[in-house]
Tab-separated table of C-alpha atoms in Angstrom:
chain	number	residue	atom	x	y	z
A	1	UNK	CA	12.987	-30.391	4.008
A	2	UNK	CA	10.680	-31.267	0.888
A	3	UNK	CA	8.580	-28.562	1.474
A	4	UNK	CA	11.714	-26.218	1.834
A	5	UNK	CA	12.728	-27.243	-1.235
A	6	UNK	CA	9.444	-27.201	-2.708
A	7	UNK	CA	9.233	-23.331	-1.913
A	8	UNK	CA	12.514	-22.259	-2.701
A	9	UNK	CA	11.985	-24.003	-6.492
A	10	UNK	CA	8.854	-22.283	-6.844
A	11	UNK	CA	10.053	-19.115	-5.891
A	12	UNK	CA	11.354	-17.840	-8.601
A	13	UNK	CA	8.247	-19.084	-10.781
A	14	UNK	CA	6.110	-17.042	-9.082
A	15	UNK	CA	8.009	-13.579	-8.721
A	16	UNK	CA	8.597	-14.259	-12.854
A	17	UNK	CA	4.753	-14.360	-12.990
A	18	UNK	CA	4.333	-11.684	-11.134
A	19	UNK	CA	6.500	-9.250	-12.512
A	20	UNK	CA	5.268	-10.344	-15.684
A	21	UNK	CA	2.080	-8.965	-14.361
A	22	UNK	CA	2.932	-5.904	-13.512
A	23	UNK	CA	5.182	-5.270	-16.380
A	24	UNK	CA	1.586	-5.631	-18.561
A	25	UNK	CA	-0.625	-3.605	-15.817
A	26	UNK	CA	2.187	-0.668	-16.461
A	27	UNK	CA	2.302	-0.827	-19.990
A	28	UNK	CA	-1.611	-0.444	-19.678
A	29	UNK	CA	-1.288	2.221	-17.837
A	30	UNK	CA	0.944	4.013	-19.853
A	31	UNK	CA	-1.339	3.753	-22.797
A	32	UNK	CA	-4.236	5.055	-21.185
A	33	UNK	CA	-4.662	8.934	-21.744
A	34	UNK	CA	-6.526	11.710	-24.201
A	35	UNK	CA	-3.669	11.354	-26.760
A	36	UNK	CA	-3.652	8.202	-28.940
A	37	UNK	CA	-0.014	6.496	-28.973
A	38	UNK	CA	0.447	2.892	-30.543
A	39	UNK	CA	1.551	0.580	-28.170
A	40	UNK	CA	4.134	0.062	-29.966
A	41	UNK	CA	5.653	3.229	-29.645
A	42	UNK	CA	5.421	2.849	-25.884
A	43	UNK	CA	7.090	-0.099	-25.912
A	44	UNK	CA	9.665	2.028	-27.663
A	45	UNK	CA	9.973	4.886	-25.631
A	46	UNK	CA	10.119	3.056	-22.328
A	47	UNK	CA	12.543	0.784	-24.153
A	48	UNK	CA	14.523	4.425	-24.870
A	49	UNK	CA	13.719	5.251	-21.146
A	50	UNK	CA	16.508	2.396	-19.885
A	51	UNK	CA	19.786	3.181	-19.216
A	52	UNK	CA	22.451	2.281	-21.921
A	53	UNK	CA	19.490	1.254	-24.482
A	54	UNK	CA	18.493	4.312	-27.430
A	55	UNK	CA	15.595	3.505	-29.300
A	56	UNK	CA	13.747	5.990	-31.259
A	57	UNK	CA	10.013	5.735	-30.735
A	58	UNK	CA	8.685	8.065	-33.453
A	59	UNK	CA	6.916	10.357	-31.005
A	60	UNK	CA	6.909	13.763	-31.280
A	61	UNK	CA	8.566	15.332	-28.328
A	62	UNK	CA	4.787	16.559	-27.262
A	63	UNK	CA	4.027	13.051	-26.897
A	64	UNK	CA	7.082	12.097	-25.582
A	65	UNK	CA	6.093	14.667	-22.501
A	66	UNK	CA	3.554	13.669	-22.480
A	67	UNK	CA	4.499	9.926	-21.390
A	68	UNK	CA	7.414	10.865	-19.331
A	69	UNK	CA	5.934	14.016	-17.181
A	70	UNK	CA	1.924	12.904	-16.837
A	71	UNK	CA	2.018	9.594	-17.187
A	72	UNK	CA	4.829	7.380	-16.348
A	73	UNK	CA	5.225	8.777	-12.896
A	74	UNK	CA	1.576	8.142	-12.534
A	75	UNK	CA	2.186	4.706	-13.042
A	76	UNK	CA	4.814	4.596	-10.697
A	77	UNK	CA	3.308	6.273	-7.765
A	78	UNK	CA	0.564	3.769	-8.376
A	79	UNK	CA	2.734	0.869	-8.754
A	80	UNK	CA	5.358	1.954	-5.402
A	81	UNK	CA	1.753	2.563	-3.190
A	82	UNK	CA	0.204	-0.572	-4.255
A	83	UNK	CA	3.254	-2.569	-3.696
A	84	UNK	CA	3.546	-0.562	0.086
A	85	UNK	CA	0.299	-1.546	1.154
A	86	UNK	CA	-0.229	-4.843	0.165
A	87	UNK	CA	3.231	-5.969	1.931
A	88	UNK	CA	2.152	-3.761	4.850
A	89	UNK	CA	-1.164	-5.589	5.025
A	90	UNK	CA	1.046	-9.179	4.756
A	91	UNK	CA	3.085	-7.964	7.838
A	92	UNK	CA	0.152	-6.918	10.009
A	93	UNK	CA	-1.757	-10.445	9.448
A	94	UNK	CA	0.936	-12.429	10.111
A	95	UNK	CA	2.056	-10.086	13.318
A	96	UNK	CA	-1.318	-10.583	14.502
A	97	UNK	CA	-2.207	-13.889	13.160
A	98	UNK	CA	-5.616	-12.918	11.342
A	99	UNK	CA	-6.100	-12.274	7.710
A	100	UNK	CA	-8.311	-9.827	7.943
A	101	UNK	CA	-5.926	-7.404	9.618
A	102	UNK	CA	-5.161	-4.195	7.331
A	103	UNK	CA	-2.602	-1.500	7.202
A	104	UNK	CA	-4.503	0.906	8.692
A	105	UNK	CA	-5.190	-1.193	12.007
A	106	UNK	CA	-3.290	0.746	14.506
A	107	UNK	CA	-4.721	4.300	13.168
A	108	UNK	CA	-2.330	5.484	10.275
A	109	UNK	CA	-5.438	6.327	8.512
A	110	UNK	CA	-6.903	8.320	11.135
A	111	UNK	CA	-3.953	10.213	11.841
A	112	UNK	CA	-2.673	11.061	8.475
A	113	UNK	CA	-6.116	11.850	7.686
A	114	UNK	CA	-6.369	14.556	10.777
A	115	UNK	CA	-3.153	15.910	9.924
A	116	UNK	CA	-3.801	16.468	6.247
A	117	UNK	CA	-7.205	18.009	7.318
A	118	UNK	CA	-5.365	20.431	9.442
A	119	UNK	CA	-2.954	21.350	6.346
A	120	UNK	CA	-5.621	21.536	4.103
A	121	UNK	CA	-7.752	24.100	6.839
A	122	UNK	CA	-4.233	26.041	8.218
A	123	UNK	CA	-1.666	25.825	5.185
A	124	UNK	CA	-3.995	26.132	1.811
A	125	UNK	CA	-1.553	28.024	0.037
A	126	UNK	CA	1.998	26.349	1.385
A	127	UNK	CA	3.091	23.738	-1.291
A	128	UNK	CA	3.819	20.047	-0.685
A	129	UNK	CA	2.212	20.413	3.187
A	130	UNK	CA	-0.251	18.174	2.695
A	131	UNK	CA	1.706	15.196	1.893
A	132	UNK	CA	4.461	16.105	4.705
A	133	UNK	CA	1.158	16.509	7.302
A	134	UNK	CA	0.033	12.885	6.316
A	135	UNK	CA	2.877	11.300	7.134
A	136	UNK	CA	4.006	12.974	9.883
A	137	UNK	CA	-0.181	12.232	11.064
A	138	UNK	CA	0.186	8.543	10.020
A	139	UNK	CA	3.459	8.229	11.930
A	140	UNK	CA	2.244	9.519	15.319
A	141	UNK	CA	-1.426	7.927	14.832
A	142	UNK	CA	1.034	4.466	14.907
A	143	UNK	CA	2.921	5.831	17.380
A	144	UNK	CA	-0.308	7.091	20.088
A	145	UNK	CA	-1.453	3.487	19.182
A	146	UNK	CA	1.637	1.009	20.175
A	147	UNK	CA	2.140	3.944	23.473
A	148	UNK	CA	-1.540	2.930	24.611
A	149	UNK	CA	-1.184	-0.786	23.869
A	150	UNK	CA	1.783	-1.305	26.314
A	151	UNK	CA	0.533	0.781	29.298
A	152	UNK	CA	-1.469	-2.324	29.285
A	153	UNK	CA	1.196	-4.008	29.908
A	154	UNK	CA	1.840	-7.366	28.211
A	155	UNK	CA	-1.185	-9.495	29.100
A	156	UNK	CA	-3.002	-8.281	26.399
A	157	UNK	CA	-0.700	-8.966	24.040
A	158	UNK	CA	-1.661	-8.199	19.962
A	159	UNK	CA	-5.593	-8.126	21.060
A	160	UNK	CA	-4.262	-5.136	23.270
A	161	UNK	CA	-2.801	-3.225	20.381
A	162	UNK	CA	-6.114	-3.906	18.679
A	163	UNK	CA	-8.296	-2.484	21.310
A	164	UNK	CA	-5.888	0.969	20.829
A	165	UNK	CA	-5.875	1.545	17.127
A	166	UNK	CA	-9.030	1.279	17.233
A	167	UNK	CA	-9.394	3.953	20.461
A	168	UNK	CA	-7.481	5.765	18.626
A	169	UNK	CA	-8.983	5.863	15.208
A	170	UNK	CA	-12.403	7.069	17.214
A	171	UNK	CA	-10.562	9.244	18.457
A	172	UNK	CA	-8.433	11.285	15.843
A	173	UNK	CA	-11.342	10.697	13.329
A	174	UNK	CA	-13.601	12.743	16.177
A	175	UNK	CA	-11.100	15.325	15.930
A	176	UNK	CA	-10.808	15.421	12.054
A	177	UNK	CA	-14.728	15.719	11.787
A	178	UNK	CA	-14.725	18.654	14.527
A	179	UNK	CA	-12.151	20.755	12.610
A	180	UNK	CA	-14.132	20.292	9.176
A	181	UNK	CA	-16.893	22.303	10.628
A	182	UNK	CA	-14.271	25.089	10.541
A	183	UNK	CA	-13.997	25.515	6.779
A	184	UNK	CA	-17.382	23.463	5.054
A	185	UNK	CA	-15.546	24.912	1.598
A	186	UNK	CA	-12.940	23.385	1.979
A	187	UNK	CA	-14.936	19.333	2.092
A	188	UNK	CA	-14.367	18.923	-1.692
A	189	UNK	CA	-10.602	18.948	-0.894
A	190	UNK	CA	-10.356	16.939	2.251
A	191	UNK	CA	-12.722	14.351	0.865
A	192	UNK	CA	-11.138	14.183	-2.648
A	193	UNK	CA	-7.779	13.332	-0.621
A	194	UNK	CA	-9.413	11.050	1.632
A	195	UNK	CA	-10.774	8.898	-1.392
A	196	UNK	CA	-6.966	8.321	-2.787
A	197	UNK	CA	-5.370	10.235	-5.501
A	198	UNK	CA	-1.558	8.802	-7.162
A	199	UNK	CA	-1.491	12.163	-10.218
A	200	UNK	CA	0.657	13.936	-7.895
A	201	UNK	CA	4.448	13.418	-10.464
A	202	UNK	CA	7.616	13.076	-9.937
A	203	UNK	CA	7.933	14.662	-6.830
A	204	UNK	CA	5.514	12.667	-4.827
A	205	UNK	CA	7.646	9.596	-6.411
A	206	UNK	CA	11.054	10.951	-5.444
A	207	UNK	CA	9.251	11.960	-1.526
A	208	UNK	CA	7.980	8.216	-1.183
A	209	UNK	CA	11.072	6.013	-2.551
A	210	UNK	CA	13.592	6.160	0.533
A	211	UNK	CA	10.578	5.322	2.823
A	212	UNK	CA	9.393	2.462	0.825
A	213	UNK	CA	13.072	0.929	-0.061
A	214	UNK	CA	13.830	0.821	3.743
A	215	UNK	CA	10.152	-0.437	4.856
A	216	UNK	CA	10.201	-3.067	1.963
A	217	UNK	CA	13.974	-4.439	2.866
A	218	UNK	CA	13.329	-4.871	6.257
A	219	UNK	CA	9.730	-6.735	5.783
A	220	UNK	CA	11.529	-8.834	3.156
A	221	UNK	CA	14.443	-9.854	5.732
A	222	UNK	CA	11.841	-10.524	8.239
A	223	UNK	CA	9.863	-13.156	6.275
A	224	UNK	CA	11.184	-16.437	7.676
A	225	UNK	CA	10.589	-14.792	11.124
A	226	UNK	CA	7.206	-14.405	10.535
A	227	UNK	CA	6.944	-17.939	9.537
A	228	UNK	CA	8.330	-19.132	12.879
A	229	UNK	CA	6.050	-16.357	14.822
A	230	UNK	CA	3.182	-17.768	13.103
A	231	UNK	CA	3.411	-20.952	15.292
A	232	UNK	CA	2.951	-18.477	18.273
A	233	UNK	CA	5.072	-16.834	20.674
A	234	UNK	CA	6.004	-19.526	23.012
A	235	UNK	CA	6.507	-22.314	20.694
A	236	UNK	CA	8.549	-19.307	18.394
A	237	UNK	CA	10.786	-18.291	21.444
A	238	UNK	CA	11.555	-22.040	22.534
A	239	UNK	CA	13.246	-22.277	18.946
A	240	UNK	CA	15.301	-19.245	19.804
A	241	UNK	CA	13.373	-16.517	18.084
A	242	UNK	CA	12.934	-13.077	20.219
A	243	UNK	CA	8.970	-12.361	19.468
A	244	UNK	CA	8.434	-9.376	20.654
A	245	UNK	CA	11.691	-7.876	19.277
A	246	UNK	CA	10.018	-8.988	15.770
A	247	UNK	CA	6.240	-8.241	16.269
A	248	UNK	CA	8.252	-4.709	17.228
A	249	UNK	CA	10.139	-4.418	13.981
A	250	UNK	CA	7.697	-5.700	11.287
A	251	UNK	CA	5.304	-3.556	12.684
A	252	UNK	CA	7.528	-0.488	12.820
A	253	UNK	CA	8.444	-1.023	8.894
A	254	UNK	CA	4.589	-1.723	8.121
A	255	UNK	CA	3.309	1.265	9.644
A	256	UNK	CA	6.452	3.292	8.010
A	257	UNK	CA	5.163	1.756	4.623
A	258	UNK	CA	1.765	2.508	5.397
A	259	UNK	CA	2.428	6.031	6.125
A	260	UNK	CA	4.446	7.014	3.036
A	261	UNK	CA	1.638	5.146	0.586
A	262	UNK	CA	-0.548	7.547	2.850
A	263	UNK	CA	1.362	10.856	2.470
A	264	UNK	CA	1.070	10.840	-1.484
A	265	UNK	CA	-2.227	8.855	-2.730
A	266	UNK	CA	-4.521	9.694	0.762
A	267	UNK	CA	-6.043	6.759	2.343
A	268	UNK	CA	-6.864	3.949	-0.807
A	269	UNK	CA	-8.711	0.772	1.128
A	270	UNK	CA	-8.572	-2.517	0.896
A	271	UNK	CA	-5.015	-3.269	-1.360
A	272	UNK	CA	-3.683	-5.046	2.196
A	273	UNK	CA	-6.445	-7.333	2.658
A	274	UNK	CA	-7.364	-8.389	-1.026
A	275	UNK	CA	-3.866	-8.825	-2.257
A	276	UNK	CA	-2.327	-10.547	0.385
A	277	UNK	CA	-4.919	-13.128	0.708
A	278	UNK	CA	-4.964	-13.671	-3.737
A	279	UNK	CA	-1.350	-14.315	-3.220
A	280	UNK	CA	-1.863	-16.961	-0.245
A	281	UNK	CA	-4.408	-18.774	-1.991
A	282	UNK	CA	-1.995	-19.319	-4.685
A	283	UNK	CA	1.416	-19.602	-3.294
A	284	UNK	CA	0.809	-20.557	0.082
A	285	UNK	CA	1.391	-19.554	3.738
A	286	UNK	CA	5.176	-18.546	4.029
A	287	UNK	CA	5.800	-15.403	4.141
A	288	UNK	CA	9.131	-15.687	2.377
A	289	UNK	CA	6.871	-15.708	-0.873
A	290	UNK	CA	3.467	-13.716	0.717
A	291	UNK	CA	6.007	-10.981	1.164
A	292	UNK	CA	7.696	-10.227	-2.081
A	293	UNK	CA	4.361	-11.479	-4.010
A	294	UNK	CA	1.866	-8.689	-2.171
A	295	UNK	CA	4.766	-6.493	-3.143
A	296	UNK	CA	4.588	-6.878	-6.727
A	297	UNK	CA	1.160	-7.925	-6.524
A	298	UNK	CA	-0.138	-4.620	-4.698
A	299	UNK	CA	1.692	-2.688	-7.277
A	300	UNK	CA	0.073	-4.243	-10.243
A	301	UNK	CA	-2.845	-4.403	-8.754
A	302	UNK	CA	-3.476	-0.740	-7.780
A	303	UNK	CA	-2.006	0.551	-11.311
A	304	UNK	CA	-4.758	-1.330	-12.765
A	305	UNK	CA	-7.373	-0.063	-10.741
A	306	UNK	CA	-6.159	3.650	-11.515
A	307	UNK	CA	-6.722	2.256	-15.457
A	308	UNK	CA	-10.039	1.403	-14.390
A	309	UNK	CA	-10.739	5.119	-12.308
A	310	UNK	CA	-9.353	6.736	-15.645
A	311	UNK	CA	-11.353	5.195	-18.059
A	312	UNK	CA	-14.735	4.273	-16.351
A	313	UNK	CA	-15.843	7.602	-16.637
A	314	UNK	CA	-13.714	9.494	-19.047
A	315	UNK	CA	-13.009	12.496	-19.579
A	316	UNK	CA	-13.935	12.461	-16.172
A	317	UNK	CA	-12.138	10.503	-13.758
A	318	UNK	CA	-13.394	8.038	-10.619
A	319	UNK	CA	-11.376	8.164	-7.116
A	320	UNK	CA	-9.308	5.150	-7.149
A	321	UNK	CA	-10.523	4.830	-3.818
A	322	UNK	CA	-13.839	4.298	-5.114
A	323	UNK	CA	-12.584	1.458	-7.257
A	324	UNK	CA	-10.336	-0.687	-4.436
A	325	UNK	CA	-13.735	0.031	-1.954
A	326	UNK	CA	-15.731	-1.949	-5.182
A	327	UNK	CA	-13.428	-4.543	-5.513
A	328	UNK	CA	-12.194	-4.672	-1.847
A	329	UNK	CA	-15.828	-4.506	0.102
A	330	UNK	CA	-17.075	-7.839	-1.253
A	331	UNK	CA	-13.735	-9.143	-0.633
A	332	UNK	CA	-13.488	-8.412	2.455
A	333	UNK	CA	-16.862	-10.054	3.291
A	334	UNK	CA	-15.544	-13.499	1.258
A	335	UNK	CA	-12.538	-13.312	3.503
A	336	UNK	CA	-14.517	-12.279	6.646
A	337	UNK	CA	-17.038	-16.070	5.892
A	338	UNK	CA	-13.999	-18.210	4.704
A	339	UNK	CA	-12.492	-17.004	8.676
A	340	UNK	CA	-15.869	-18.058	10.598
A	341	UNK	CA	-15.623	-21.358	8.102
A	342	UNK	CA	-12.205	-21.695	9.339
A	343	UNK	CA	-12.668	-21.141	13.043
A	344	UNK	CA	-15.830	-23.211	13.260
């Protein structure tokens, strides 16, 4: 009961912090670009930007488009991607119980990147196909994974569902690499999406919200669950709790997370191993904090590192992929020897 109470007070510390956070991350990113705006005038404008609040900023209304059609929705493509991965990675470790368990375990990777090949190499000239391919790809890549997993019936158990993503990663990545050969011009392309892209405006915002708000309400109602599946599935079902009903439905919203992050920014590593496991080492275990904390922690997080892929090489501009692989590869590694540590 302590400890309940414990969390519950500290709750609301921590989401402050974090919000504070990402409330500086966006304001960074806002005042990154070729034109120079005061910070204070951002502050103004997205101070104007609220409803019921009218502020006047002082920018010209070239700057002011500037901010509102390049640059905010930037941010927030970053920010709602970030935030979708990071809670998707959360979900996945604690469905399977190992922290170094990512979003793109059970092939949402592979198949949104086969499908967006295919769009890319049929459909170069039809508009928005790309994104609609990916998730679509990222969807049924989940989908060819949890099939194969239970025609091995249930012995297996989350090991099992292992053993098929990664079948069928091989497998649709085989296929992606086979239909490449088909159109070498078009590599740039395919491997500029691969390496993660969140430029795409408003409209790749308005295509990923509904998919995120549902994913990201049902992984936050499913928190305490996880808790009591993370004592395993015998002691979890003697205290009432039906775990494979749950394993089922946190990994349905995951992978429905996972694939709308996928169908507008292309496949950025790393965000649902790195952030998940910052937030544990400072909050703790639960996943009634993990949860909403890799949220808003994945979304700061990944509008910082698009700061850092727009400014490392300016003008010209660094794959944020590239910059979650830098940060995320030794990561992973630090996770991957504190594990062995652990089990040993």
């Amino acid at each position: 009961m302590t400890t309940q109470a414990g969390l519950s007070r500290a709750r609301p510390l921590w989401v402050a912090g974090a919000l504070g956070v990402l409330a500086v991350s966006m304001v960074a990113g806002l005042l990154d670009g070729a034109a120079d705006i005061s910070p204070w005038q951002v502050l103004l404008q997205a101070m104007d930007w609220l409803p019921l609040v009218h502020v006047d900023s002082g920018l010209a209304p070239v700057e002011q488009g500037l901010l509102y059609e390049l640059r905010l929705p930037r941010v927030l493509v970053a920010a709602v991607v970030g935030g979708l991965l990071a809670m998707a990675g959360a979900a996945y470790q604690g469905v399977f119980r190992n922290p170094l368990a990512d979003p793109y375990l059970l092939g949402a990777a592979a198949g949104a990147g086969l499908a967006a090949t295919l769009a890319i190499v049929a459909l170069p000239a039809v508009a928005g196909s790309i994104p609609v391919a990916a998730f679509a790809g990222a969807v049924g890549g989940v989908f060819l994974a949890y099939t194969l997993g239970n025609t091995a019936g249930r012995a297996g158990g989350t090991a099992t569902l292992v053993l098929a993503g990664v079948a069928v990663t091989s497998f649709l990545t085989a296929i992606q690499t086979f239909v490449q050969q088909f159109k070498v011009e078009e590599l740039q392309r395919i491997y500029s999406w691969i390496l993660g892209d969140v430029g795409g405006g408003w409209d790749q915002l308005w295509l990923v919200l509904p998919y995120a708000a549902v994913s990201s309400v049902l992984l936050l109602l499913h928190g305490r669950m996880l808790d009591v599946l993370s004592v395993g599935d015998e002691e979890a079902t003697s205290l009432g709790l039906r775990a494979g009903r749950v394993r089922f439905t946190v990994l349905l919203a995951a992978s429905l997370a996972t694939a709308a992050a996928v169908a507008v920014s292309g496949l950025i590593g790393f965000v649902g191993i790195v952030v998940p496991h910052v937030v544990r080492r400072l909050a703790g275990g639960s996943y009634r904090i993990v949860l909403p904390l890799s949220l808003i922690g994945g979304a700061a997080f990944l509008v910082l590192a698009d700061l850092v892929a727009r400014t490392v090489l300016a003008p010209a501009e660094l794959p944020i992929g590239v910059v979650t692989m830098f940060v995320g590869a030794p990561f992973f590694v630090t996770v991957l020897r504190m594990t062995r540590r652990a089990v040993t």
